[in-house]
Coordinates of C-alpha atoms in Angstrom, one line a residue:
Chain A
M1 CA 110.4 113.1 84.0
L2 CA 111.2 116.8 83.4
Q3 CA 114.6 118.3 82.9
V4 CA 115.0 122.1 82.9
E5 CA 117.9 123.9 81.7
K6 CA 118.2 127.6 82.4
Q7 CA 119.8 130.3 80.7
K8 CA 120.0 134.1 81.5
E9 CA 120.6 136.9 78.9
G10 CA 120.3 140.3 80.8
K11 CA 116.6 140.4 82.0
T12 CA 115.6 137.4 79.8
L13 CA 115.2 134.0 81.3
I14 CA 115.3 131.2 78.8
M15 CA 114.1 127.6 79.9
S16 CA 114.5 124.5 78.1
L17 CA 112.3 121.8 78.9
I18 CA 113.1 118.3 78.2
G19 CA 110.7 115.3 78.8
K20 CA 107.2 115.5 79.6
L21 CA 104.8 118.1 81.5
D22 CA 102.3 115.9 83.4
T23 CA 100.6 116.0 86.9
V24 CA 104.1 115.1 88.6
T25 CA 106.3 117.3 86.9
A26 CA 104.2 120.4 86.4
P27 CA 104.4 121.7 90.0
Q28 CA 108.3 121.0 89.8
L29 CA 108.3 123.5 86.6
K30 CA 106.2 125.9 88.6
E31 CA 108.6 125.8 91.5
T32 CA 111.7 126.1 89.3
I33 CA 110.1 129.2 87.4
D34 CA 109.1 130.9 90.8
D35 CA 112.6 130.4 92.2
S36 CA 114.3 131.7 89.2
L37 CA 111.8 134.5 88.0
L38 CA 112.2 137.0 90.6
D39 CA 114.8 139.4 88.4
A40 CA 113.5 138.6 85.3
D41 CA 111.2 140.6 83.0
K42 CA 110.8 138.2 80.2
L43 CA 110.4 134.3 80.1
I44 CA 111.0 132.3 77.0
L45 CA 110.2 128.6 77.3
D46 CA 111.8 126.6 74.7
F47 CA 109.7 123.5 74.0
Q48 CA 112.2 121.9 71.4
E49 CA 112.5 118.7 73.3
L50 CA 109.4 118.6 75.3
E51 CA 107.3 115.5 74.1
Y52 CA 103.9 116.0 75.7
T53 CA 101.8 118.4 78.2
S54 CA 99.0 117.5 79.8
S55 CA 96.3 119.5 81.6
A56 CA 98.5 119.8 84.6
G57 CA 101.1 121.5 82.7
L58 CA 98.4 123.9 80.9
R59 CA 97.6 125.0 84.2
V60 CA 101.2 125.8 85.2
L61 CA 101.7 127.6 81.8
L62 CA 98.3 129.6 82.4
T63 CA 99.7 130.6 85.8
V64 CA 102.9 131.6 84.7
Y65 CA 101.2 133.7 81.6
K66 CA 99.0 135.6 84.1
M67 CA 102.3 136.3 86.5
M68 CA 104.0 137.6 83.4
A69 CA 101.0 139.7 82.4
D70 CA 102.6 142.8 84.1
R71 CA 106.1 142.3 82.9
E72 CA 107.3 141.7 79.2
G73 CA 105.6 138.6 79.1
L74 CA 106.0 134.8 78.3
I75 CA 107.0 133.5 74.9
I76 CA 106.9 129.7 74.2
R77 CA 109.0 128.7 71.0
N78 CA 109.6 125.4 69.2
V79 CA 106.5 123.7 70.0
N80 CA 105.9 120.3 68.4
D81 CA 102.6 119.4 66.5
T82 CA 101.3 117.1 69.4
I83 CA 101.3 120.0 72.0
M84 CA 100.6 122.4 69.4
E85 CA 97.2 120.8 68.7
V86 CA 96.5 120.8 72.5
F87 CA 97.4 124.6 72.7
A88 CA 95.3 125.4 69.9
S89 CA 92.1 123.3 71.1
V90 CA 92.1 125.2 74.6
G91 CA 92.6 128.6 73.0
F92 CA 96.4 129.2 74.0
T93 CA 97.5 130.2 70.8
R94 CA 95.1 133.3 71.1
F95 CA 96.8 134.8 74.0
I96 CA 100.2 133.3 74.6
K97 CA 103.2 134.4 72.1
I98 CA 104.3 131.1 70.4
E99 CA 107.2 131.5 68.1
Chain B
M1 CA 94.9 99.7 123.6
K2 CA 96.4 100.1 120.0
E3 CA 99.8 100.6 121.9
R4 CA 99.3 97.1 123.3
D5 CA 98.6 95.7 120.0
V6 CA 101.6 96.5 118.3
L7 CA 103.8 95.7 121.1
W8 CA 102.2 92.8 121.4
E9 CA 102.5 91.7 117.8
N10 CA 106.2 92.3 118.3
E11 CA 106.3 90.4 121.5
V12 CA 105.1 87.4 119.6
N13 CA 107.7 87.9 117.0
S14 CA 110.5 88.3 119.5
N15 CA 109.4 85.0 121.2
K16 CA 109.9 83.5 117.6
V17 CA 113.4 84.9 117.4
M18 CA 114.1 83.6 121.1
T19 CA 112.7 80.3 120.3
S20 CA 115.3 80.0 117.3
A21 CA 118.0 81.3 119.4
L22 CA 117.2 78.5 121.8
F23 CA 117.3 75.9 119.3
A24 CA 120.5 77.3 117.8
S25 CA 122.1 76.9 121.2
V26 CA 120.8 73.2 121.7
G27 CA 122.8 72.5 118.4
A28 CA 125.8 74.4 119.8
L29 CA 125.5 72.4 122.9
G30 CA 125.3 69.2 120.5
V31 CA 128.4 70.1 118.5
I32 CA 130.1 70.6 122.0
C33 CA 129.0 67.2 123.3
I34 CA 130.3 65.5 120.0
L35 CA 133.7 67.4 120.4
L36 CA 134.2 66.4 124.0
D37 CA 133.2 62.6 122.9
A38 CA 135.9 63.0 120.4
G39 CA 138.5 64.3 122.6
F40 CA 138.9 67.7 121.2
L41 CA 137.6 69.5 124.1
Y42 CA 138.6 69.0 127.6
V43 CA 136.8 70.1 131.0
P44 CA 137.8 68.8 134.3
T45 CA 134.4 67.8 135.4
N46 CA 132.2 65.6 133.6
P47 CA 129.6 67.6 132.1
R48 CA 127.7 65.1 129.9
V49 CA 124.5 65.0 132.2
P50 CA 124.0 68.7 132.7
L51 CA 124.7 69.5 129.2
L52 CA 122.3 67.1 128.0
A53 CA 119.8 68.3 130.9
N54 CA 120.3 71.8 129.5
M55 CA 119.8 70.8 125.9
I56 CA 116.6 69.1 127.0
L57 CA 115.6 72.3 129.2
M58 CA 115.9 74.4 126.1
S59 CA 114.0 72.2 123.7
V60 CA 111.2 71.9 126.1
A61 CA 110.9 75.7 126.5
G62 CA 111.1 76.3 122.6
I63 CA 108.6 73.5 122.0
I64 CA 106.3 75.1 124.7
S65 CA 106.4 78.5 122.7
I66 CA 105.9 76.8 119.6
R67 CA 102.7 75.0 121.3
Y68 CA 101.3 78.4 122.5
K69 CA 102.1 80.0 119.1
H70 CA 104.4 82.2 120.9
D71 CA 101.4 83.9 122.3
K72 CA 101.6 84.2 125.8
R73 CA 102.6 86.8 128.3
W74 CA 105.1 84.5 130.4
L75 CA 106.8 83.3 127.6
K76 CA 109.4 85.6 127.1
Y77 CA 110.4 85.2 130.7
L78 CA 110.4 81.4 130.3
L79 CA 112.4 81.7 126.9
M80 CA 114.9 84.1 128.4
G81 CA 115.3 82.3 131.7
T82 CA 116.3 78.7 130.0
L83 CA 118.8 80.4 127.7
I84 CA 120.4 82.5 130.6
V85 CA 120.5 79.2 133.0
A86 CA 122.2 77.2 129.9
Y87 CA 124.7 80.1 129.5
C88 CA 125.6 80.2 133.1
Y89 CA 126.4 76.7 132.7
M90 CA 128.6 76.9 129.7
D91 CA 130.3 79.9 131.6
I92 CA 130.9 77.4 134.6
L93 CA 132.0 74.8 132.5
F94 CA 134.3 76.7 129.7
T95 CA 135.1 80.0 131.7
Y96 CA 137.1 82.1 129.7
Y97 CA 135.9 80.5 126.4
A98 CA 132.7 81.2 127.0
A99 CA 133.1 84.9 127.7
P100 CA 130.9 86.3 124.6
V101 CA 127.8 84.3 125.8
M102 CA 127.2 87.0 128.4
M103 CA 126.2 89.4 126.0
I104 CA 123.7 87.3 124.1
P105 CA 120.6 87.8 126.6
A106 CA 120.8 91.5 126.4
V107 CA 121.1 91.5 122.4
L108 CA 118.3 89.2 122.0
S109 CA 116.3 91.1 124.8
S110 CA 116.5 94.1 122.7
K111 CA 114.2 92.8 120.1
Y112 CA 111.2 93.0 122.3
F113 CA 111.4 97.1 122.3
I114 CA 110.7 97.3 126.1
K115 CA 113.6 99.2 127.6
K116 CA 112.8 98.1 131.0
Y117 CA 112.9 94.4 130.1
T118 CA 116.2 94.8 128.4
I119 CA 117.8 96.4 131.6
R120 CA 116.4 93.7 133.7
V121 CA 117.7 90.8 131.6
T122 CA 121.1 92.6 131.5
V123 CA 121.0 93.2 135.1
V124 CA 120.2 89.5 136.1
T125 CA 122.7 88.1 133.3
F126 CA 125.4 90.1 134.6
V127 CA 124.8 89.2 138.5
L128 CA 124.4 85.6 137.5
F129 CA 127.7 85.7 135.4
F130 CA 129.4 87.1 138.6
I131 CA 128.5 84.0 140.4
T132 CA 129.4 81.5 137.7
A133 CA 132.8 83.2 137.5
I134 CA 133.2 82.4 140.9
I135 CA 132.3 78.8 140.5
G136 CA 133.9 78.2 137.2
A137 CA 137.0 79.3 138.7
R138 CA 136.8 76.5 141.2
V139 CA 135.5 73.7 139.1
G140 CA 135.7 74.9 135.2
L141 CA 138.5 75.1 132.7
T142 CA 141.3 76.7 134.6
D143 CA 142.1 80.2 133.3
L144 CA 145.9 80.1 132.8
N145 CA 145.8 84.2 132.9
S146 CA 144.5 84.2 136.4
L147 CA 146.6 81.2 137.7
E148 CA 149.2 82.1 140.4
L149 CA 151.5 79.3 141.0
P150 CA 153.8 79.2 144.0
A151 CA 157.1 81.0 143.6
G152 CA 159.6 78.7 142.3
T153 CA 157.3 76.2 140.6
V154 CA 159.0 74.6 137.6
I155 CA 156.7 73.6 134.8
Q156 CA 157.8 70.6 133.1
M157 CA 156.7 70.3 129.4
G158 CA 156.6 66.9 127.5
E159 CA 156.2 66.3 123.8
N160 CA 153.1 68.1 122.4
T161 CA 151.9 69.1 126.0
W162 CA 149.4 71.9 126.3
L163 CA 150.2 74.1 129.1
S164 CA 147.1 73.5 130.8
D165 CA 147.9 70.0 130.6
A166 CA 151.4 70.6 132.2
I167 CA 150.0 72.4 135.2
E168 CA 147.6 69.6 135.9
G169 CA 148.1 68.3 139.6
Y170 CA 150.1 71.5 140.7
S171 CA 148.3 72.7 143.8
Y172 CA 147.3 76.6 143.9
D173 CA 145.6 78.9 146.0
K174 CA 142.1 78.5 144.9
D175 CA 140.8 81.7 146.7
R176 CA 143.4 83.7 144.8
M177 CA 142.3 82.2 141.8
V178 CA 138.8 83.2 142.2
C179 CA 139.8 87.0 143.0
N180 CA 142.1 86.8 140.1
V181 CA 139.4 85.8 137.7
L182 CA 137.0 88.3 139.1
M183 CA 139.5 91.2 138.4
Y184 CA 141.1 90.4 135.7
S185 CA 138.6 88.3 133.6
Y186 CA 135.1 89.3 134.6
S187 CA 135.6 93.2 135.1
I188 CA 136.6 93.2 131.4
K189 CA 133.7 91.0 130.6
F190 CA 131.5 93.2 132.6
L191 CA 132.9 96.6 131.1
L192 CA 132.4 95.1 127.4
G193 CA 128.9 93.7 128.5
L194 CA 128.1 97.1 129.6
I195 CA 128.8 98.9 126.2
V196 CA 126.8 96.1 124.3
A197 CA 124.0 96.8 127.0
V198 CA 123.8 100.3 126.6
G199 CA 123.6 99.9 122.8
C200 CA 120.7 97.3 123.4
V201 CA 118.8 99.5 125.6
R202 CA 119.1 102.5 122.9
V203 CA 118.0 99.8 120.3
S204 CA 114.8 98.9 122.3
E205 CA 114.0 102.6 123.0
Q206 CA 114.1 103.4 119.3
G207 CA 112.6 100.1 118.1
H208 CA 109.7 101.2 120.5
D209 CA 109.3 104.6 118.8
L210 CA 109.7 103.0 115.3
V211 CA 106.9 100.6 115.8
F212 CA 104.6 103.4 117.0
R213 CA 105.2 105.6 114.2
Q214 CA 104.7 103.1 111.6
Q215 CA 101.5 102.0 113.5
E216 CA 100.5 105.7 113.1
L217 CA 101.3 105.7 109.6
T218 CA 99.5 102.7 108.7
E219 CA 96.6 103.9 110.5
K220 CA 96.7 107.3 108.7
T221 CA 97.0 105.6 105.3
A222 CA 93.9 103.2 105.9
R223 CA 91.7 106.2 107.1
T224 CA 92.8 108.3 103.7
E225 CA 91.9 105.3 101.8
A226 CA 88.8 104.7 103.5
D227 CA 87.9 108.4 103.1
L228 CA 88.8 108.3 99.3
S229 CA 86.7 105.2 98.7
V230 CA 83.6 106.9 100.2
A231 CA 84.5 110.0 97.9
A232 CA 84.8 107.9 94.9
R233 CA 81.4 106.5 95.7
I234 CA 79.9 110.1 96.2
Q235 CA 81.6 111.2 93.0
T236 CA 79.9 108.1 90.7
D237 CA 76.7 108.6 92.6
V238 CA 76.3 112.1 91.3
L239 CA 76.8 111.2 87.8
P240 CA 73.8 109.7 86.2
S241 CA 74.4 106.1 85.9
K242 CA 71.2 104.4 85.5
F243 CA 70.8 103.4 82.1
P244 CA 68.5 103.1 80.0
A245 CA 68.0 106.5 81.6
F246 CA 65.0 107.6 80.0
P247 CA 63.2 104.2 79.1
E248 CA 60.0 106.3 78.5
R249 CA 61.6 108.5 75.7
K250 CA 61.5 106.8 72.3
E251 CA 63.4 109.6 70.5
F252 CA 67.0 108.9 71.6
D253 CA 69.3 106.7 73.3
I254 CA 72.1 108.0 75.4
Y255 CA 74.9 106.2 77.4
A256 CA 77.8 107.6 79.5
S257 CA 80.8 106.3 81.5
M258 CA 83.7 107.5 83.7
T259 CA 86.7 105.6 84.7
P260 CA 89.0 107.5 87.1
A261 CA 92.7 107.0 87.0
K262 CA 92.9 107.2 90.6
E263 CA 90.0 106.6 92.9
V264 CA 88.6 109.9 92.3
G265 CA 89.1 111.9 89.1
G266 CA 88.4 115.1 87.6
D267 CA 86.2 114.3 84.5
F268 CA 82.6 114.2 84.5
Y269 CA 79.6 113.8 82.1
D270 CA 75.8 115.0 82.9
F271 CA 72.6 115.0 81.1
F272 CA 68.8 115.6 81.9
L273 CA 66.0 116.9 80.1
V274 CA 65.4 120.7 80.7
D275 CA 61.9 120.2 79.8
E276 CA 59.6 117.8 77.7
D277 CA 61.6 118.8 74.7
H278 CA 65.2 119.6 75.7
L279 CA 67.9 117.3 76.7
Y280 CA 70.8 119.0 78.2
M281 CA 74.3 117.0 77.6
T282 CA 77.6 117.9 79.1
I283 CA 81.0 116.1 79.1
A284 CA 83.9 118.0 80.9
D285 CA 87.7 117.3 82.1
V286 CA 89.1 119.2 85.0
S287 CA 92.9 119.9 84.9
G288 CA 94.8 117.5 86.9
K289 CA 93.8 114.3 88.7
G290 CA 93.0 113.1 92.0
I291 CA 91.3 115.0 95.1
P292 CA 91.8 118.7 93.8
A293 CA 90.5 117.7 90.5
A294 CA 87.5 115.9 92.2
M295 CA 86.7 119.0 94.4
F296 CA 86.7 121.5 91.4
M297 CA 84.8 118.8 89.4
M298 CA 82.0 118.6 92.1
A299 CA 81.4 122.4 91.9
A300 CA 81.8 122.6 88.1
K301 CA 79.1 119.9 87.5
N302 CA 76.5 121.5 89.8
I303 CA 77.3 125.3 88.5
L304 CA 77.0 124.1 84.8
A305 CA 73.8 122.0 85.8
E306 CA 72.3 125.2 87.6
H307 CA 72.9 127.5 84.7
A308 CA 71.1 124.7 82.3
R309 CA 68.1 124.3 84.4
M310 CA 67.4 128.1 83.6
G311 CA 66.9 127.3 80.3
K312 CA 69.8 129.1 78.8
T313 CA 71.6 128.3 75.7
P314 CA 74.9 126.4 75.6
A315 CA 77.0 129.4 75.1
K316 CA 75.3 131.2 78.0
I317 CA 75.7 128.2 80.0
L318 CA 79.3 128.3 79.7
E319 CA 79.7 131.8 79.9
G320 CA 77.9 131.8 83.4
A321 CA 79.4 128.9 84.7
N322 CA 82.9 130.4 83.7
R323 CA 82.2 133.6 85.7
T324 CA 81.4 131.6 88.7
L325 CA 84.3 129.2 88.5
C326 CA 86.8 132.1 87.9
I327 CA 86.0 133.6 91.4
N328 CA 88.7 133.3 93.7
N329 CA 90.4 130.4 91.5
T330 CA 93.9 131.5 92.8
E331 CA 95.0 128.0 92.0
N332 CA 94.1 128.4 88.2
M333 CA 92.1 125.4 88.2
F334 CA 90.1 124.9 84.7
V335 CA 87.7 122.7 83.2
T336 CA 87.3 121.8 79.4
A337 CA 83.7 121.6 78.8
W338 CA 81.4 120.9 75.9
V339 CA 77.8 121.5 76.3
G340 CA 75.0 120.7 74.0
I341 CA 71.4 121.1 74.0
L342 CA 69.0 118.7 71.8
E343 CA 65.6 119.7 70.6
L344 CA 64.1 116.1 70.8
S345 CA 61.2 117.2 68.7
N346 CA 63.4 118.2 65.4
G347 CA 66.4 117.0 66.1
R348 CA 68.3 120.5 66.2
M349 CA 71.2 120.3 68.4
A350 CA 72.7 123.7 69.6
A351 CA 76.2 123.0 71.2
A352 CA 79.1 125.3 72.5
S353 CA 82.9 124.1 73.6
A354 CA 85.0 125.6 76.2
G355 CA 88.2 124.2 74.9
H356 CA 87.2 120.6 75.0
E357 CA 87.9 117.8 72.6
C358 CA 86.3 117.8 69.4
P359 CA 83.1 115.4 69.3
A360 CA 82.4 112.8 66.6
V361 CA 79.4 112.6 64.3
K362 CA 78.0 110.0 62.4
T363 CA 75.4 110.4 60.0
P364 CA 72.8 107.8 59.4
E365 CA 74.3 106.3 56.0
G366 CA 78.1 107.5 57.0
Q367 CA 80.9 106.8 59.6
F368 CA 81.9 108.3 62.7
K369 CA 84.2 111.5 61.8
I370 CA 85.7 113.8 64.1
F371 CA 83.6 117.2 64.1
K372 CA 86.1 120.2 64.3
D373 CA 84.0 122.6 66.3
E374 CA 85.1 126.0 67.3
H375 CA 86.5 126.3 71.0
G376 CA 86.3 129.0 73.6
F377 CA 88.8 129.1 76.5
P378 CA 88.3 126.6 79.4
L379 CA 86.3 127.6 82.2
G380 CA 88.1 129.0 84.9
W381 CA 90.7 131.1 82.9
F382 CA 89.3 134.6 82.1
K383 CA 86.5 135.9 83.6
E384 CA 85.1 137.7 80.5
S385 CA 85.4 134.6 78.2
E386 CA 82.6 134.5 75.5
Y387 CA 81.8 131.2 73.7
K388 CA 80.5 130.7 70.3
E389 CA 77.4 128.4 69.8
Y390 CA 77.2 126.3 66.6
E391 CA 74.1 124.5 65.6
M392 CA 73.7 121.0 63.7
T393 CA 70.5 119.2 62.8
L394 CA 70.8 115.4 63.8
T395 CA 68.4 113.4 61.2
P396 CA 66.7 110.3 62.6
G397 CA 69.6 107.7 62.9
T398 CA 72.5 110.1 63.7
A399 CA 74.8 109.1 66.2
F400 CA 77.1 111.8 68.4
F401 CA 80.0 110.7 70.4
S402 CA 82.2 113.0 72.9
Y403 CA 84.9 111.9 75.0
T404 CA 87.8 113.2 77.3
D405 CA 91.3 113.4 76.4
G406 CA 91.9 110.2 78.3
V407 CA 90.9 108.4 75.2
T408 CA 92.7 110.2 72.8
E409 CA 95.9 110.5 74.9
A410 CA 95.8 107.2 76.1
M411 CA 99.5 106.0 76.1
D412 CA 100.9 102.5 75.5
A413 CA 104.1 101.2 77.1
E414 CA 106.0 103.2 74.2
D415 CA 104.3 106.5 74.8
K416 CA 102.3 106.4 71.6
L417 CA 99.3 108.0 72.0
F418 CA 95.7 106.3 71.0
G419 CA 95.0 109.2 69.1
R420 CA 91.8 110.2 66.8
G421 CA 92.5 108.0 64.1
R422 CA 92.3 104.9 66.3
L423 CA 89.6 106.6 68.0
E424 CA 87.5 106.7 64.5
A425 CA 88.6 103.2 63.7
A426 CA 87.0 101.9 67.0
L427 CA 83.9 103.9 66.8
N428 CA 83.4 102.5 63.1
A429 CA 84.0 99.1 63.9
D430 CA 80.2 98.4 64.2
R431 CA 77.8 100.5 62.2
E432 CA 74.9 99.2 63.7
A433 CA 76.1 99.6 67.5
V434 CA 74.0 101.6 70.1
P435 CA 75.6 104.0 72.3
E436 CA 76.4 101.5 75.1
K437 CA 78.2 99.0 72.5
V438 CA 79.8 102.1 70.9
L439 CA 81.5 103.2 74.1
E440 CA 82.5 99.6 74.9
K441 CA 83.9 99.3 71.4
V442 CA 86.2 102.4 72.2
R443 CA 87.0 101.3 75.9
R444 CA 88.2 97.9 74.7
G445 CA 90.1 99.8 71.5
V446 CA 91.8 101.5 74.2
A447 CA 92.5 98.7 76.6
E448 CA 94.0 96.6 73.8
F449 CA 96.0 99.6 72.5
V450 CA 97.7 100.5 76.1
K451 CA 98.1 96.9 77.1
D452 CA 99.7 96.7 80.4
A453 CA 100.7 100.3 80.8
E454 CA 99.0 102.1 83.7
Q455 CA 95.7 104.0 83.1
F456 CA 97.2 107.3 82.9
D457 CA 94.3 109.8 83.0
D458 CA 90.5 109.6 83.5
L459 CA 88.5 108.1 80.7
T460 CA 85.0 109.4 80.2
M461 CA 82.8 109.3 77.3
L462 CA 79.2 109.9 76.0
G463 CA 77.1 108.5 73.2
L464 CA 74.0 109.7 71.7
L465 CA 71.9 108.1 69.2
Y466 CA 68.9 110.0 67.9
H467 CA 66.0 108.2 66.7
G468 CA 63.8 111.4 65.8
K469 CA 59.9 111.2 66.3

């Protein structure tokens, strides 16, 4: 189960993820991002209420990171400890901006 | 051939439905007999014998169908035939009361999902009911709506007299009566029946299509499942699974296992002797699950092994494999991997990690502890990734354990994770355990933890015990 709340501030798109990012929900997130990213330069993903992310979730995040590389980029904020550990383990922390 | 199989199965089932309908009709006729006896119903001709005959006829047809397990071509004609005959008789006897029974054969015939059959049954029923309408008008219950009495006839009503009783004995034109019945009663019945019949023909048509679509789907699923089970076998066959793996080598013991969450998975392990003195080991986890992960896994395992066979160091093996896996990787599939090469003569192990879980190490006197190694990026992310190698020396008696996140991220029903703490506890449950037993302990620990929750991710482990020379 994953719920995505979208909010737009000028060219910045803020998405709050609520629930879990796994094999089933990760493709849904990708679709939602693809649909709403057309005229945004910056994407902020708010993980305040995201409990967990599986490797399928990481794959989507990486794809989005690569997509945003030629724009102002991707920022992930409010990452909980469990997810932070996964991020650190695969090295996400070294190239994705995490606030 | 297949077409006939599904339709045939449906026909047998439809015969069952028909048999039930026949027995239900027998019951209904039984009730009518009782009502006639009790005087609640009245008909001009004595119907006892023909009614009983019909009941017997229908019962026999039903019993024959059961006797042949509803599994004969001619049964549908026998069953429908008896039903129609019985209903025709009811129509003769009860005329306007029995009007709705004309619709029943068409409705029941639609269950066979054979359009032609429904049309035939409908036509036969309508024709026969045309004839029974004529006969019924002469011998059955008098339909007062169609009765024309001579001009000036006075009907004398007594106390509690029914109109049908009151006209008893009046003479009237029988031919005129037949004409009236056909014009005002049968014609309406016919039109209503036509609406029902059109519906039934459509139902039988669509039922036919539906049965086939379902059949197609079932076959497709069966094929996919068969493919998957072969794929699963191929996948497990590429992983070394004969233990003890090196019975002639006394320096070490190795054991590994992979349990996919679905039929096929994205986890793998591998090990082999690069040369007499070097043991290559790897454990890896492809992102995602199922077929996509399995396909990427097959490639990743072979590419890693290829680089290992060239005698490269772990870091170089990962770098080489990463470059290959990055080519045309538009789906951004990736694999986290740990690679280690153990020098059997002196216990020196070089290792490198591409974003994989931290392994656990146990010194001869100590306990298993998670070893926080340095991670490079998973394979498949960035073409130019470099990997840092680290080295440790295994003294004789040192044990080593590596795993995928299916272990630490196994979830119980309340979404709690198994975690490193529980993993360490399971690893240390038995200090003397050989790798096979260590893996068994962890697997049991995970199973006891998740209880009834479904296995969520592939679960893969690799254990090593170094004995030294």
